[in-house]
mmCIF file of C-alpha atoms in Angstrom:
data_model
loop_
_atom_site.group_PDB
_atom_site.id
_atom_site.type_symbol
_atom_site.label_atom_id
_atom_site.label_comp_id
_atom_site.label_asym_id
_atom_site.label_seq_id
_atom_site.Cartn_x
_atom_site.Cartn_y
_atom_site.Cartn_z
ATOM 1 C CA UNK D 186 -9.211 21.930 -17.883
ATOM 2 C CA UNK D 187 -8.029 22.296 -14.336
ATOM 3 C CA UNK D 188 -4.640 21.169 -13.049
ATOM 4 C CA UNK D 189 -4.157 20.827 -9.340
ATOM 5 C CA UNK D 190 -1.227 19.870 -7.139
ATOM 6 C CA UNK D 191 -2.996 17.677 -4.626
ATOM 7 C CA UNK D 192 -1.481 17.502 -1.117
ATOM 8 C CA UNK D 193 -3.481 15.263 1.174
ATOM 9 C CA UNK D 194 -2.990 12.948 4.085
ATOM 10 C CA UNK D 195 -4.967 9.714 4.433
ATOM 11 C CA UNK D 196 -5.758 7.143 7.098
ATOM 12 C CA UNK D 197 -7.755 3.959 6.825
ATOM 13 C CA UNK D 198 -10.235 3.642 9.680
ATOM 14 C CA UNK D 199 -12.060 0.891 11.531
ATOM 15 C CA UNK D 200 -15.842 1.165 11.456
ATOM 16 C CA UNK D 201 -15.751 2.297 15.098
ATOM 17 C CA UNK D 202 -13.206 5.087 14.387
ATOM 18 C CA UNK D 203 -15.266 6.128 11.338
ATOM 19 C CA UNK D 204 -18.336 6.467 13.550
ATOM 20 C CA UNK D 205 -16.456 8.366 16.293
ATOM 21 C CA UNK D 206 -15.043 10.886 13.758
ATOM 22 C CA UNK D 207 -18.462 11.209 12.155
ATOM 23 C CA UNK D 208 -20.061 11.944 15.528
ATOM 24 C CA UNK D 209 -17.392 14.535 16.348
ATOM 25 C CA UNK D 210 -17.116 16.492 13.071
ATOM 26 C CA UNK D 211 -19.941 15.550 10.681
ATOM 27 C CA UNK D 212 -23.257 15.202 12.546
ATOM 28 C CA UNK D 213 -24.855 18.161 10.718
ATOM 29 C CA UNK D 214 -23.222 17.456 7.348
ATOM 30 C CA UNK D 215 -25.062 15.838 4.410
ATOM 31 C CA UNK D 216 -23.112 13.121 2.579
ATOM 32 C CA UNK D 217 -22.982 12.853 -1.176
ATOM 33 C CA UNK D 218 -22.139 9.919 -3.409
ATOM 34 C CA UNK D 219 -19.640 9.608 -6.259
ATOM 35 C CA UNK D 220 -18.441 6.696 -8.352
ATOM 36 C CA UNK D 221 -14.982 6.360 -9.818
ATOM 37 C CA UNK D 222 -14.496 4.157 -12.887
ATOM 38 C CA UNK D 223 -10.855 3.112 -13.021
ATOM 39 C CA UNK D 224 -9.091 2.847 -16.359
ATOM 40 C CA UNK D 225 -5.797 1.124 -17.187
ATOM 41 C CA UNK D 226 -4.364 -1.275 -19.716
ATOM 42 C CA UNK D 227 -4.625 -5.042 -19.164
ATOM 43 C CA UNK D 228 -0.900 -4.902 -18.252
ATOM 44 C CA UNK D 229 -1.510 -2.101 -15.710
ATOM 45 C CA UNK D 230 0.800 0.324 -17.486
ATOM 46 C CA UNK D 231 -0.523 3.305 -15.498
ATOM 47 C CA UNK D 232 -0.238 1.514 -12.198
ATOM 48 C CA UNK D 233 3.422 0.689 -12.972
ATOM 49 C CA UNK D 234 4.017 4.450 -13.328
ATOM 50 C CA UNK D 235 2.305 5.123 -9.969
ATOM 51 C CA UNK D 236 -0.373 6.953 -11.921
ATOM 52 C CA UNK D 237 -4.115 6.510 -12.355
ATOM 53 C CA UNK D 238 -6.866 7.422 -14.782
ATOM 54 C CA UNK D 239 -10.499 7.576 -13.813
ATOM 55 C CA UNK D 240 -13.874 8.922 -14.794
ATOM 56 C CA UNK D 241 -15.834 10.207 -11.810
ATOM 57 C CA UNK D 242 -19.583 10.455 -11.868
ATOM 58 C CA UNK D 243 -21.015 12.964 -9.377
ATOM 59 C CA UNK D 244 -24.357 14.789 -9.584
ATOM 60 C CA UNK D 245 -24.869 13.582 -13.201
ATOM 61 C CA UNK D 246 -21.563 15.154 -14.293
ATOM 62 C CA UNK D 247 -18.666 13.196 -15.704
ATOM 63 C CA UNK D 248 -15.037 14.188 -15.033
ATOM 64 C CA UNK D 249 -11.902 12.465 -16.380
ATOM 65 C CA UNK D 250 -8.853 12.751 -14.128
ATOM 66 C CA UNK D 251 -5.278 11.621 -14.627
ATOM 67 C CA UNK D 252 -3.104 11.613 -11.504
ATOM 68 C CA UNK D 253 0.683 11.464 -11.867
ATOM 69 C CA UNK D 254 3.404 11.757 -9.183
ATOM 70 C CA UNK D 255 4.637 15.285 -8.444
ATOM 71 C CA UNK D 256 7.516 16.534 -6.329
ATOM 72 C CA UNK D 257 5.088 16.790 -3.418
ATOM 73 C CA UNK D 258 1.804 14.920 -3.717
ATOM 74 C CA UNK D 259 0.166 14.279 -7.086
ATOM 75 C CA UNK D 260 -0.483 16.402 -10.142
ATOM 76 C CA UNK D 261 -4.086 16.089 -11.307
ATOM 77 C CA UNK D 262 -5.339 16.805 -14.828
ATOM 78 C CA UNK D 263 -9.133 17.249 -14.651
ATOM 79 C CA UNK D 264 -11.491 17.546 -17.621
ATOM 80 C CA UNK D 265 -15.236 17.359 -18.121
ATOM 81 C CA UNK D 266 -16.015 14.454 -20.406
ATOM 82 C CA UNK D 267 -18.980 13.063 -22.331
ATOM 83 C CA UNK D 268 -17.698 9.485 -22.024
ATOM 84 C CA UNK D 269 -20.182 7.397 -20.045
ATOM 85 C CA UNK D 270 -18.081 4.596 -18.571
ATOM 86 C CA UNK D 271 -19.181 0.962 -18.376
ATOM 87 C CA UNK D 272 -17.282 -2.085 -17.124
ATOM 88 C CA UNK D 273 -14.874 -3.547 -19.712
ATOM 89 C CA UNK D 274 -15.501 -0.622 -22.087
ATOM 90 C CA UNK D 275 -12.546 0.338 -24.286
ATOM 91 C CA UNK D 276 -11.493 3.978 -24.030
ATOM 92 C CA UNK D 277 -10.353 5.267 -27.397
ATOM 93 C CA UNK D 278 -7.542 7.800 -27.800
ATOM 94 C CA UNK D 279 -10.046 10.269 -29.277
ATOM 95 C CA UNK D 280 -12.018 10.064 -26.005
ATOM 96 C CA UNK D 281 -8.996 11.470 -24.113
ATOM 97 C CA UNK D 282 -8.428 15.203 -23.659
ATOM 98 C CA UNK D 283 -5.245 16.243 -25.406
ATOM 99 C CA UNK D 284 -3.341 17.064 -22.166
ATOM 100 C CA UNK D 285 -4.150 13.633 -20.738
ATOM 101 C CA UNK D 286 -3.211 11.939 -24.015
ATOM 102 C CA UNK D 287 0.140 13.835 -24.073
ATOM 103 C CA UNK D 288 0.936 12.685 -20.497
ATOM 104 C CA UNK D 289 0.085 9.068 -21.274
ATOM 105 C CA UNK D 290 2.240 9.099 -24.407
ATOM 106 C CA UNK D 291 5.142 10.542 -22.334
ATOM 107 C CA UNK D 292 4.791 7.513 -20.031
ATOM 108 C CA UNK D 293 4.763 5.207 -23.076
ATOM 109 C CA UNK D 294 1.307 3.894 -22.198
ATOM 110 C CA UNK D 295 -0.414 2.027 -25.055
ATOM 111 C CA UNK D 296 -3.437 4.339 -25.318
ATOM 112 C CA UNK D 297 -5.157 1.838 -27.668
ATOM 113 C CA UNK D 298 -5.365 -0.709 -24.779
ATOM 114 C CA UNK D 299 -7.133 1.441 -22.201
ATOM 115 C CA UNK D 300 -10.144 -0.313 -20.668
ATOM 116 C CA UNK D 301 -12.564 0.373 -17.780
ATOM 117 C CA UNK D 302 -11.550 -2.231 -15.194
ATOM 118 C CA UNK D 303 -14.093 -1.494 -12.460
ATOM 119 C CA UNK D 304 -15.803 0.964 -10.180
ATOM 120 C CA UNK D 305 -15.576 2.219 -6.613
ATOM 121 C CA UNK D 306 -18.470 4.122 -5.043
ATOM 122 C CA UNK D 307 -17.826 6.553 -2.212
ATOM 123 C CA UNK D 308 -20.245 8.039 0.243
ATOM 124 C CA UNK D 309 -18.358 11.230 1.183
ATOM 125 C CA UNK D 310 -18.764 13.891 3.828
ATOM 126 C CA UNK D 311 -16.642 17.073 3.911
ATOM 127 C CA UNK D 312 -16.047 19.888 6.378
ATOM 128 C CA UNK D 313 -13.449 22.652 6.747
ATOM 129 C CA UNK D 314 -11.024 22.619 9.656
ATOM 130 C CA UNK D 315 -8.101 25.091 10.105
ATOM 131 C CA UNK D 316 -8.682 26.326 6.539
ATOM 132 C CA UNK D 317 -8.234 22.813 5.146
ATOM 133 C CA UNK D 318 -10.690 20.157 3.970
ATOM 134 C CA UNK D 319 -11.445 17.179 6.233
ATOM 135 C CA UNK D 320 -13.067 14.297 4.300
ATOM 136 C CA UNK D 321 -14.679 11.143 5.637
ATOM 137 C CA UNK D 322 -15.271 8.350 3.101
ATOM 138 C CA UNK D 323 -17.128 5.053 3.117
ATOM 139 C CA UNK D 324 -15.974 3.114 0.028
ATOM 140 C CA UNK D 325 -17.638 0.130 -1.621
ATOM 141 C CA UNK D 326 -15.908 -1.895 -4.337
ATOM 142 C CA UNK D 327 -15.737 -5.515 -5.482
ATOM 143 C CA UNK D 328 -17.980 -6.806 -2.606
ATOM 144 C CA UNK D 329 -15.813 -5.018 -0.060
ATOM 145 C CA UNK D 330 -16.177 -1.933 2.157
ATOM 146 C CA UNK D 331 -13.561 0.278 3.791
ATOM 147 C CA UNK D 332 -13.458 3.581 5.646
ATOM 148 C CA UNK D 333 -11.026 6.407 5.160
ATOM 149 C CA UNK D 334 -10.156 9.833 6.536
ATOM 150 C CA UNK D 335 -8.507 12.375 4.198
ATOM 151 C CA UNK D 336 -7.140 15.843 4.977
ATOM 152 C CA UNK D 337 -6.528 18.053 1.917
ATOM 153 C CA UNK D 338 -4.117 20.843 2.677
ATOM 154 C CA UNK D 339 -2.322 23.760 1.034
ATOM 155 C CA UNK D 340 0.921 23.486 3.009
ATOM 156 C CA UNK D 341 2.523 20.128 3.700
ATOM 157 C CA UNK D 342 4.309 20.552 7.039
ATOM 158 C CA UNK D 343 1.592 22.425 8.938
ATOM 159 C CA UNK D 344 -1.080 20.180 7.380
ATOM 160 C CA UNK D 345 0.720 17.035 8.616
ATOM 161 C CA UNK D 346 0.878 18.427 12.172
ATOM 162 C CA UNK D 347 -2.859 19.226 12.084
ATOM 163 C CA UNK D 348 -3.721 15.810 10.610
ATOM 164 C CA UNK D 349 -1.744 13.947 13.296
ATOM 165 C CA UNK D 350 -3.464 16.054 15.945
ATOM 166 C CA UNK D 351 -6.889 14.996 14.624
ATOM 167 C CA UNK D 352 -5.806 11.339 14.649
ATOM 168 C CA UNK D 353 -4.452 11.685 18.208
ATOM 169 C CA UNK D 354 -7.908 12.772 19.392
ATOM 170 C CA UNK D 355 -9.114 9.250 18.499
ATOM 171 C CA UNK D 356 -5.973 7.355 19.517
ATOM 172 C CA UNK D 357 -5.180 6.449 15.918
ATOM 173 C CA UNK D 358 -1.584 5.837 14.891
ATOM 174 C CA UNK D 359 -0.882 7.370 11.457
ATOM 175 C CA UNK D 360 -0.160 4.675 8.867
ATOM 176 C CA UNK D 361 -0.018 5.802 5.294
ATOM 177 C CA UNK D 362 -2.478 3.611 3.360
ATOM 178 C CA UNK D 363 -2.562 2.662 -0.297
ATOM 179 C CA UNK D 364 -4.815 5.112 -2.171
ATOM 180 C CA UNK D 365 -8.247 4.079 -3.425
ATOM 181 C CA UNK D 366 -7.158 3.023 -6.875
ATOM 182 C CA UNK D 367 -4.325 0.872 -5.368
ATOM 183 C CA UNK D 368 -6.747 -0.748 -2.940
ATOM 184 C CA UNK D 369 -9.207 -1.349 -5.753
ATOM 185 C CA UNK D 370 -6.554 -3.072 -7.932
ATOM 186 C CA UNK D 371 -5.134 -5.033 -4.984
ATOM 187 C CA UNK D 372 -8.632 -6.370 -4.284
ATOM 188 C CA UNK D 373 -9.163 -7.130 -7.999
ATOM 189 C CA UNK D 374 -5.860 -9.115 -8.117
ATOM 190 C CA UNK D 375 -6.768 -10.968 -4.931
ATOM 191 C CA UNK D 376 -10.168 -11.961 -6.350
ATOM 192 C CA UNK D 377 -8.713 -13.034 -9.680
ATOM 193 C CA UNK D 378 -6.090 -15.183 -7.955
ATOM 194 C CA UNK D 379 -8.659 -17.065 -5.845
#
């Protein structure tokens, strides 16, 4: 298991801004693909706790991650898993690593109701800037596409200054977006309401 206090800044991008940032920072960088399968109860118990559970498939490896709010950023609980997710598949409590199960029980989540609700596939490119990780994502989910810039940092204040400086290069005003899982569920709700 690995736990990680994730501090990152995010910005949704237009397709033109995505291309401009790509051309500036990522021309010689090879992208890779990963798919997140999002898990929650039918009542969205995890979402109501501002938390998320996913299984990520990358390079034929499977990793289960629970993200919960921390004092700064999010606390991640990461575990390798043998569970191969499929849409609408029930996740049994015995499929959950003990540390994730313990966290879910603390939140009073009905672990017998966990189900794979959908997938989001990301084409990702990464590079290091100022000792931090700059990430450019193209996301596809539920017949929709969006573009996102992330900046993963070790120190909040200096990282925020650097991130805003990068955005200023492209005349982008910083607006904190919903994260991927929130955008996925918002899209899912919108589709189910129409």
